[in-house]
Amino acid sequence: MTHDDRRRALIGISSYQDDAVWSVWNQRASLLPQTYVDSVVRAGGTPVLLPPQPGGADHLLDALDGLVLAGGPDVDPARYAAAPDPRTGPPHRARDDWESRLLGAALARDLPVLGVCRGMQLLNVELGGTLVQHLPDDSHQIVPARFVRHRVDVVDGSRLAAVLGPATEVSCYHHQAVDRLGTGLQATAHSADGTVEGLELTGHRFALGVQWHPETDADDLRLFQALITATHRETAP
């Protein structure tokens, strides 16, 4: 290990448990799109994959410098006291529980957190907010497995604006969205139809959520770089 390797921030990324096929195998696996790993590495961090597991969140967060809550399936509506819409996906309770514990441990330690898509929605739900369970079919998720490019406007004076400026083009893929905001959260970005595209938690060193998928934008590492910069406490405002 080189001296530079030891100085790179350890960034945990929540991951999936799902059925997967590789070589001659077809079995349960812990998975994460490579784009998350690449984004953290290129931004100057060392990624650590965090698949759902029965315990260990506190122990892990003691060793990590920051947390990325990755995109994925719908959050169980029971977590925000709602009946499931027919178009809401089946619950993944083990992942919901695991990421809830990761998030709680990170916030308790004032560790930097970046929530991506589902990760932003989970941040909102865990702080007492609710979700819109289905957006119009022709808006933010049109064709399966194809991202929609659109502009988002960012609230002036927000932490997100300091990173991205007043507006930016993003890639999104989601059919749910933030509805009522959770305690302490501010909406800091919106798309043209009014959908909340960014959240941040007041009073925290760095706790941002974005509804889009910055990990798919190889030429724009600003959010991941900001997360890693925030791991150095002396640089935090």
PDB file of C-alpha atoms in Angstrom:
ATOM      1  CA  MET A   1       0.000   0.000   0.000  1.00  0.00           C
ATOM      2  CA  THR A   2       1.362   3.417  -0.939  1.00  0.00           C
ATOM      3  CA  HIS A   3       1.255   6.537   1.209  1.00  0.00           C
ATOM      4  CA  ASP A   4      -1.358   8.026  -1.169  1.00  0.00           C
ATOM      5  CA  ASP A   5      -3.577   4.934  -0.786  1.00  0.00           C
ATOM      6  CA  ARG A   6      -3.629   5.365   2.987  1.00  0.00           C
ATOM      7  CA  ARG A   7      -4.812   8.955   2.635  1.00  0.00           C
ATOM      8  CA  ARG A   8      -7.757   8.204   0.325  1.00  0.00           C
ATOM      9  CA  ALA A   9     -11.138   8.512   2.022  1.00  0.00           C
ATOM     10  CA  LEU A  10     -12.993   5.226   2.610  1.00  0.00           C
ATOM     11  CA  ILE A  11     -16.455   5.673   1.094  1.00  0.00           C
ATOM     12  CA  GLY A  12     -19.085   3.040   1.836  1.00  0.00           C
ATOM     13  CA  ILE A  13     -21.637   2.381  -0.919  1.00  0.00           C
ATOM     14  CA  SER A  14     -24.824   0.487  -0.135  1.00  0.00           C
ATOM     15  CA  SER A  15     -25.372  -2.400  -2.539  1.00  0.00           C
ATOM     16  CA  TYR A  16     -27.966  -4.913  -3.668  1.00  0.00           C
ATOM     17  CA  GLN A  17     -28.650  -8.535  -2.922  1.00  0.00           C
ATOM     18  CA  ASP A  18     -30.154 -10.111  -6.027  1.00  0.00           C
ATOM     19  CA  ASP A  19     -30.001 -13.126  -8.317  1.00  0.00           C
ATOM     20  CA  ALA A  20     -27.155 -12.866 -10.814  1.00  0.00           C
ATOM     21  CA  VAL A  21     -25.619 -14.865 -13.657  1.00  0.00           C
ATOM     22  CA  TRP A  22     -21.887 -15.069 -14.424  1.00  0.00           C
ATOM     23  CA  SER A  23     -19.728 -17.749 -16.025  1.00  0.00           C
ATOM     24  CA  VAL A  24     -21.462 -21.062 -15.149  1.00  0.00           C
ATOM     25  CA  TRP A  25     -23.149 -19.635 -12.034  1.00  0.00           C
ATOM     26  CA  ASN A  26     -26.684 -18.461 -11.367  1.00  0.00           C
ATOM     27  CA  GLN A  27     -27.091 -17.597  -7.705  1.00  0.00           C
ATOM     28  CA  ARG A  28     -27.722 -14.942  -5.088  1.00  0.00           C
ATOM     29  CA  ALA A  29     -25.069 -12.213  -5.127  1.00  0.00           C
ATOM     30  CA  SER A  30     -24.169  -8.847  -3.664  1.00  0.00           C
ATOM     31  CA  LEU A  31     -24.214  -6.385  -6.550  1.00  0.00           C
ATOM     32  CA  LEU A  32     -23.552  -2.762  -7.402  1.00  0.00           C
ATOM     33  CA  PRO A  33     -23.298  -1.030 -10.788  1.00  0.00           C
ATOM     34  CA  GLN A  34     -19.628  -0.449 -11.570  1.00  0.00           C
ATOM     35  CA  THR A  35     -20.339   3.214 -12.272  1.00  0.00           C
ATOM     36  CA  TYR A  36     -20.621   3.925  -8.519  1.00  0.00           C
ATOM     37  CA  VAL A  37     -17.260   2.313  -7.841  1.00  0.00           C
ATOM     38  CA  ASP A  38     -15.627   4.131 -10.753  1.00  0.00           C
ATOM     39  CA  SER A  39     -17.053   7.501  -9.672  1.00  0.00           C
ATOM     40  CA  VAL A  40     -15.705   7.198  -6.128  1.00  0.00           C
ATOM     41  CA  VAL A  41     -12.281   6.075  -7.359  1.00  0.00           C
ATOM     42  CA  ARG A  42     -12.021   8.822  -9.976  1.00  0.00           C
ATOM     43  CA  ALA A  43     -13.118  11.419  -7.409  1.00  0.00           C
ATOM     44  CA  GLY A  44     -10.248  10.404  -5.140  1.00  0.00           C
ATOM     45  CA  GLY A  45     -11.806   7.926  -2.721  1.00  0.00           C
ATOM     46  CA  THR A  46     -11.631   4.205  -1.999  1.00  0.00           C
ATOM     47  CA  PRO A  47     -15.024   2.468  -2.377  1.00  0.00           C
ATOM     48  CA  VAL A  48     -16.223  -0.110   0.166  1.00  0.00           C
ATOM     49  CA  LEU A  49     -19.308  -2.117  -0.836  1.00  0.00           C
ATOM     50  CA  LEU A  50     -21.925  -2.536   1.896  1.00  0.00           C
ATOM     51  CA  PRO A  51     -24.442  -5.312   1.085  1.00  0.00           C
ATOM     52  CA  PRO A  52     -27.468  -5.833   3.366  1.00  0.00           C
ATOM     53  CA  GLN A  53     -26.577  -7.841   6.468  1.00  0.00           C
ATOM     54  CA  PRO A  54     -28.060  -8.511   9.913  1.00  0.00           C
ATOM     55  CA  GLY A  55     -25.797  -6.179  11.900  1.00  0.00           C
ATOM     56  CA  GLY A  56     -22.569  -4.261  11.941  1.00  0.00           C
ATOM     57  CA  ALA A  57     -23.668  -0.815  10.786  1.00  0.00           C
ATOM     58  CA  ASP A  58     -22.144   0.981  13.770  1.00  0.00           C
ATOM     59  CA  HIS A  59     -18.887  -0.952  13.482  1.00  0.00           C
ATOM     60  CA  LEU A  60     -18.636  -0.193   9.764  1.00  0.00           C
ATOM     61  CA  LEU A  61     -19.406   3.509  10.091  1.00  0.00           C
ATOM     62  CA  ASP A  62     -16.682   3.821  12.731  1.00  0.00           C
ATOM     63  CA  ALA A  63     -14.207   2.743  10.023  1.00  0.00           C
ATOM     64  CA  LEU A  64     -15.604   4.777   7.106  1.00  0.00           C
ATOM     65  CA  ASP A  65     -15.185   8.418   6.119  1.00  0.00           C
ATOM     66  CA  GLY A  66     -18.390   8.835   4.107  1.00  0.00           C
ATOM     67  CA  LEU A  67     -21.488   7.035   2.817  1.00  0.00           C
ATOM     68  CA  VAL A  68     -23.255   6.766  -0.542  1.00  0.00           C
ATOM     69  CA  LEU A  69     -26.808   5.405  -0.497  1.00  0.00           C
ATOM     70  CA  ALA A  70     -27.173   3.970  -3.991  1.00  0.00           C
ATOM     71  CA  GLY A  71     -30.218   3.832  -6.230  1.00  0.00           C
ATOM     72  CA  GLY A  72     -32.413   0.765  -6.461  1.00  0.00           C
ATOM     73  CA  PRO A  73     -35.934  -0.562  -5.804  1.00  0.00           C
ATOM     74  CA  ASP A  74     -38.825   1.326  -4.255  1.00  0.00           C
ATOM     75  CA  VAL A  75     -38.779   2.018  -0.517  1.00  0.00           C
ATOM     76  CA  ASP A  76     -41.455   0.024   1.307  1.00  0.00           C
ATOM     77  CA  PRO A  77     -44.485   2.374   1.699  1.00  0.00           C
ATOM     78  CA  ALA A  78     -45.046   0.941   5.185  1.00  0.00           C
ATOM     79  CA  ARG A  79     -41.985   2.945   6.277  1.00  0.00           C
ATOM     80  CA  TYR A  80     -43.968   6.138   5.692  1.00  0.00           C
ATOM     81  CA  ALA A  81     -47.320   4.720   6.820  1.00  0.00           C
ATOM     82  CA  ALA A  82     -48.839   4.474   3.330  1.00  0.00           C
ATOM     83  CA  ALA A  83     -50.692   1.705   1.536  1.00  0.00           C
ATOM     84  CA  PRO A  84     -48.774   0.469  -1.529  1.00  0.00           C
ATOM     85  CA  ASP A  85     -49.826   1.814  -4.901  1.00  0.00           C
ATOM     86  CA  PRO A  86     -50.411  -1.005  -7.435  1.00  0.00           C
ATOM     87  CA  ARG A  87     -47.455   0.355  -9.420  1.00  0.00           C
ATOM     88  CA  THR A  88     -45.049   0.331  -6.459  1.00  0.00           C
ATOM     89  CA  GLY A  89     -42.496  -2.460  -6.621  1.00  0.00           C
ATOM     90  CA  PRO A  90     -42.379  -5.321  -4.094  1.00  0.00           C
ATOM     91  CA  PRO A  91     -40.728  -4.418  -0.784  1.00  0.00           C
ATOM     92  CA  HIS A  92     -37.058  -5.135  -0.144  1.00  0.00           C
ATOM     93  CA  ARG A  93     -37.265  -4.946   3.631  1.00  0.00           C
ATOM     94  CA  ALA A  94     -33.786  -6.278   4.353  1.00  0.00           C
ATOM     95  CA  ARG A  95     -32.245  -3.525   2.244  1.00  0.00           C
ATOM     96  CA  ASP A  96     -34.544  -0.866   3.710  1.00  0.00           C
ATOM     97  CA  ASP A  97     -33.620  -1.930   7.248  1.00  0.00           C
ATOM     98  CA  TRP A  98     -29.893  -2.109   6.466  1.00  0.00           C
ATOM     99  CA  GLU A  99     -29.722   1.281   4.775  1.00  0.00           C
ATOM    100  CA  SER A 100     -31.810   2.820   7.537  1.00  0.00           C
ATOM    101  CA  ARG A 101     -29.215   1.643  10.060  1.00  0.00           C
ATOM    102  CA  LEU A 102     -26.332   2.839   7.886  1.00  0.00           C
ATOM    103  CA  LEU A 103     -27.927   6.257   7.487  1.00  0.00           C
ATOM    104  CA  GLY A 104     -28.720   6.591  11.179  1.00  0.00           C
ATOM    105  CA  ALA A 105     -25.160   5.664  12.134  1.00  0.00           C
ATOM    106  CA  ALA A 106     -23.700   8.112   9.589  1.00  0.00           C
ATOM    107  CA  LEU A 107     -25.875  11.028  10.714  1.00  0.00           C
ATOM    108  CA  ALA A 108     -25.129  10.300  14.376  1.00  0.00           C
ATOM    109  CA  ARG A 109     -21.406  10.569  13.568  1.00  0.00           C
ATOM    110  CA  ASP A 110     -21.838  13.612  11.290  1.00  0.00           C
ATOM    111  CA  LEU A 111     -20.263  11.651   8.440  1.00  0.00           C
ATOM    112  CA  PRO A 112     -20.813  12.973   4.903  1.00  0.00           C
ATOM    113  CA  VAL A 113     -23.736  11.291   3.131  1.00  0.00           C
ATOM    114  CA  LEU A 114     -24.776  11.348  -0.527  1.00  0.00           C
ATOM    115  CA  GLY A 115     -28.135   9.772  -1.399  1.00  0.00           C
ATOM    116  CA  VAL A 116     -28.717   8.841  -5.044  1.00  0.00           C
ATOM    117  CA  CYS A 117     -32.271   8.376  -6.392  1.00  0.00           C
ATOM    118  CA  ARG A 118     -33.681   5.741  -3.985  1.00  0.00           C
ATOM    119  CA  GLY A 119     -31.008   6.952  -1.550  1.00  0.00           C
ATOM    120  CA  MET A 120     -32.490  10.451  -1.543  1.00  0.00           C
ATOM    121  CA  GLN A 121     -35.985   9.023  -1.079  1.00  0.00           C
ATOM    122  CA  LEU A 122     -34.811   6.894   1.841  1.00  0.00           C
ATOM    123  CA  LEU A 123     -33.179   9.943   3.442  1.00  0.00           C
ATOM    124  CA  ASN A 124     -36.522  11.741   3.232  1.00  0.00           C
ATOM    125  CA  VAL A 125     -38.522   8.801   4.579  1.00  0.00           C
ATOM    126  CA  GLU A 126     -36.148   8.115   7.471  1.00  0.00           C
ATOM    127  CA  LEU A 127     -36.546  11.727   8.593  1.00  0.00           C
ATOM    128  CA  GLY A 128     -40.332  11.471   8.589  1.00  0.00           C
ATOM    129  CA  GLY A 129     -41.179  12.456   5.022  1.00  0.00           C
ATOM    130  CA  THR A 130     -43.365  10.744   2.433  1.00  0.00           C
ATOM    131  CA  LEU A 131     -43.142   9.824  -1.246  1.00  0.00           C
ATOM    132  CA  VAL A 132     -45.252  10.174  -4.361  1.00  0.00           C
ATOM    133  CA  GLN A 133     -45.548   6.533  -5.342  1.00  0.00           C
ATOM    134  CA  HIS A 134     -45.956   7.020  -9.091  1.00  0.00           C
ATOM    135  CA  LEU A 135     -45.209   9.923 -11.403  1.00  0.00           C
ATOM    136  CA  PRO A 136     -46.811  10.340 -14.847  1.00  0.00           C
ATOM    137  CA  ASP A 137     -45.627   7.581 -17.171  1.00  0.00           C
ATOM    138  CA  ASP A 138     -44.110   9.955 -19.733  1.00  0.00           C
ATOM    139  CA  SER A 139     -42.044  12.051 -17.344  1.00  0.00           C
ATOM    140  CA  HIS A 140     -39.019  10.712 -15.460  1.00  0.00           C
ATOM    141  CA  GLN A 141     -38.971   7.043 -16.501  1.00  0.00           C
ATOM    142  CA  ILE A 142     -40.090   6.521 -20.062  1.00  0.00           C
ATOM    143  CA  VAL A 143     -38.275   3.487 -21.495  1.00  0.00           C
ATOM    144  CA  PRO A 144     -36.949   0.613 -19.347  1.00  0.00           C
ATOM    145  CA  ALA A 145     -33.209   0.880 -18.595  1.00  0.00           C
ATOM    146  CA  ARG A 146     -32.840   4.216 -20.401  1.00  0.00           C
ATOM    147  CA  PHE A 147     -32.029   7.430 -18.549  1.00  0.00           C
ATOM    148  CA  VAL A 148     -33.932  10.650 -19.236  1.00  0.00           C
ATOM    149  CA  ARG A 149     -31.834  13.808 -19.642  1.00  0.00           C
ATOM    150  CA  HIS A 150     -33.281  17.056 -18.348  1.00  0.00           C
ATOM    151  CA  ARG A 151     -32.390  20.306 -16.629  1.00  0.00           C
ATOM    152  CA  VAL A 152     -32.697  20.892 -12.911  1.00  0.00           C
ATOM    153  CA  ASP A 153     -32.677  24.307 -11.273  1.00  0.00           C
ATOM    154  CA  VAL A 154     -30.806  24.599  -7.987  1.00  0.00           C
ATOM    155  CA  VAL A 155     -31.786  26.859  -5.081  1.00  0.00           C
ATOM    156  CA  ASP A 156     -29.429  29.793  -4.664  1.00  0.00           C
ATOM    157  CA  GLY A 157     -27.389  29.718  -1.464  1.00  0.00           C
ATOM    158  CA  SER A 158     -27.757  25.961  -0.964  1.00  0.00           C
ATOM    159  CA  ARG A 159     -24.895  23.530  -0.482  1.00  0.00           C
ATOM    160  CA  LEU A 160     -25.936  21.909  -3.763  1.00  0.00           C
ATOM    161  CA  ALA A 161     -25.659  25.246  -5.573  1.00  0.00           C
ATOM    162  CA  ALA A 162     -22.136  25.678  -4.217  1.00  0.00           C
ATOM    163  CA  VAL A 163     -21.260  22.368  -5.894  1.00  0.00           C
ATOM    164  CA  LEU A 164     -23.257  22.527  -9.135  1.00  0.00           C
ATOM    165  CA  GLY A 165     -24.163  26.174  -9.700  1.00  0.00           C
ATOM    166  CA  PRO A 166     -27.680  27.500 -10.450  1.00  0.00           C
ATOM    167  CA  ALA A 167     -28.645  24.755 -12.930  1.00  0.00           C
ATOM    168  CA  THR A 168     -27.329  21.537 -14.438  1.00  0.00           C
ATOM    169  CA  GLU A 169     -28.257  18.794 -16.911  1.00  0.00           C
ATOM    170  CA  VAL A 170     -28.823  15.408 -15.285  1.00  0.00           C
ATOM    171  CA  SER A 171     -29.710  11.780 -16.075  1.00  0.00           C
ATOM    172  CA  CYS A 172     -32.707  10.427 -14.208  1.00  0.00           C
ATOM    173  CA  TYR A 173     -34.589   7.154 -14.016  1.00  0.00           C
ATOM    174  CA  HIS A 174     -37.327   6.988 -11.396  1.00  0.00           C
ATOM    175  CA  HIS A 175     -41.092   6.685 -11.097  1.00  0.00           C
ATOM    176  CA  GLN A 176     -41.385   7.886  -7.494  1.00  0.00           C
ATOM    177  CA  ALA A 177     -40.465  11.211  -5.900  1.00  0.00           C
ATOM    178  CA  VAL A 178     -40.328  13.152  -2.646  1.00  0.00           C
ATOM    179  CA  ASP A 179     -43.697  14.409  -1.420  1.00  0.00           C
ATOM    180  CA  ARG A 180     -43.771  15.811   2.151  1.00  0.00           C
ATOM    181  CA  LEU A 181     -40.304  16.763   3.332  1.00  0.00           C
ATOM    182  CA  GLY A 182     -38.741  15.049   6.313  1.00  0.00           C
ATOM    183  CA  THR A 183     -37.703  16.957   9.433  1.00  0.00           C
ATOM    184  CA  GLY A 184     -34.749  19.276   8.858  1.00  0.00           C
ATOM    185  CA  LEU A 185     -34.654  18.723   5.100  1.00  0.00           C
ATOM    186  CA  GLN A 186     -34.747  21.469   2.489  1.00  0.00           C
ATOM    187  CA  ALA A 187     -35.618  20.987  -1.181  1.00  0.00           C
ATOM    188  CA  THR A 188     -32.673  22.463  -3.065  1.00  0.00           C
ATOM    189  CA  ALA A 189     -33.327  21.486  -6.691  1.00  0.00           C
ATOM    190  CA  HIS A 190     -36.376  20.988  -8.916  1.00  0.00           C
ATOM    191  CA  SER A 191     -37.126  19.896 -12.451  1.00  0.00           C
ATOM    192  CA  ALA A 192     -39.408  21.917 -14.733  1.00  0.00           C
ATOM    193  CA  ASP A 193     -42.499  19.957 -13.614  1.00  0.00           C
ATOM    194  CA  GLY A 194     -41.837  20.811  -9.951  1.00  0.00           C
ATOM    195  CA  THR A 195     -40.457  17.403  -8.942  1.00  0.00           C
ATOM    196  CA  VAL A 196     -37.983  17.675  -6.060  1.00  0.00           C
ATOM    197  CA  GLU A 197     -34.571  16.814  -7.496  1.00  0.00           C
ATOM    198  CA  GLY A 198     -32.323  17.677  -4.553  1.00  0.00           C
ATOM    199  CA  LEU A 199     -32.455  17.659  -0.746  1.00  0.00           C
ATOM    200  CA  GLU A 200     -30.053  18.671   1.977  1.00  0.00           C
ATOM    201  CA  LEU A 201     -30.142  18.305   5.738  1.00  0.00           C
ATOM    202  CA  THR A 202     -29.595  21.485   7.692  1.00  0.00           C
ATOM    203  CA  GLY A 203     -27.102  21.437  10.539  1.00  0.00           C
ATOM    204  CA  HIS A 204     -25.143  18.496   9.127  1.00  0.00           C
ATOM    205  CA  ARG A 205     -21.633  18.639   7.742  1.00  0.00           C
ATOM    206  CA  PHE A 206     -22.673  17.173   4.374  1.00  0.00           C
ATOM    207  CA  ALA A 207     -25.964  15.313   3.862  1.00  0.00           C
ATOM    208  CA  LEU A 208     -27.266  15.705   0.318  1.00  0.00           C
ATOM    209  CA  GLY A 209     -29.696  13.732  -1.782  1.00  0.00           C
ATOM    210  CA  VAL A 210     -30.209  13.941  -5.535  1.00  0.00           C
ATOM    211  CA  GLN A 211     -33.022  12.324  -7.476  1.00  0.00           C
ATOM    212  CA  TRP A 212     -30.868  11.798 -10.558  1.00  0.00           C
ATOM    213  CA  HIS A 213     -27.938   9.433 -11.191  1.00  0.00           C
ATOM    214  CA  PRO A 214     -24.621  11.323 -11.056  1.00  0.00           C
ATOM    215  CA  GLU A 215     -22.692   8.043 -11.179  1.00  0.00           C
ATOM    216  CA  THR A 216     -23.709   7.648 -14.843  1.00  0.00           C
ATOM    217  CA  ASP A 217     -22.119  10.969 -15.825  1.00  0.00           C
ATOM    218  CA  ALA A 218     -18.456  10.059 -16.243  1.00  0.00           C
ATOM    219  CA  ASP A 219     -17.465  13.622 -17.142  1.00  0.00           C
ATOM    220  CA  ASP A 220     -19.035  15.227 -14.058  1.00  0.00           C
ATOM    221  CA  LEU A 221     -17.608  14.086 -10.732  1.00  0.00           C
ATOM    222  CA  ARG A 222     -18.518  17.209  -8.776  1.00  0.00           C
ATOM    223  CA  LEU A 223     -20.915  15.578  -6.315  1.00  0.00           C
ATOM    224  CA  PHE A 224     -18.551  12.719  -5.525  1.00  0.00           C
ATOM    225  CA  GLN A 225     -15.636  15.127  -5.212  1.00  0.00           C
ATOM    226  CA  ALA A 226     -17.681  17.317  -2.851  1.00  0.00           C
ATOM    227  CA  LEU A 227     -18.531  14.259  -0.731  1.00  0.00           C
ATOM    228  CA  ILE A 228     -14.877  13.327  -0.441  1.00  0.00           C
ATOM    229  CA  THR A 229     -13.807  16.918   0.268  1.00  0.00           C
ATOM    230  CA  ALA A 230     -16.352  16.980   3.108  1.00  0.00           C
ATOM    231  CA  THR A 231     -14.632  14.003   4.754  1.00  0.00           C
ATOM    232  CA  HIS A 232     -11.860  16.411   5.757  1.00  0.00           C
ATOM    233  CA  ARG A 233     -13.426  18.145   8.731  1.00  0.00           C
ATOM    234  CA  GLU A 234     -11.185  21.195   8.499  1.00  0.00           C
ATOM    235  CA  THR A 235     -12.742  22.043   5.097  1.00  0.00           C
ATOM    236  CA  ALA A 236     -16.352  21.886   6.279  1.00  0.00           C
ATOM    237  CA  PRO A 237     -18.180  25.230   6.693  1.00  0.00           C
TER     238      PRO A 237
END
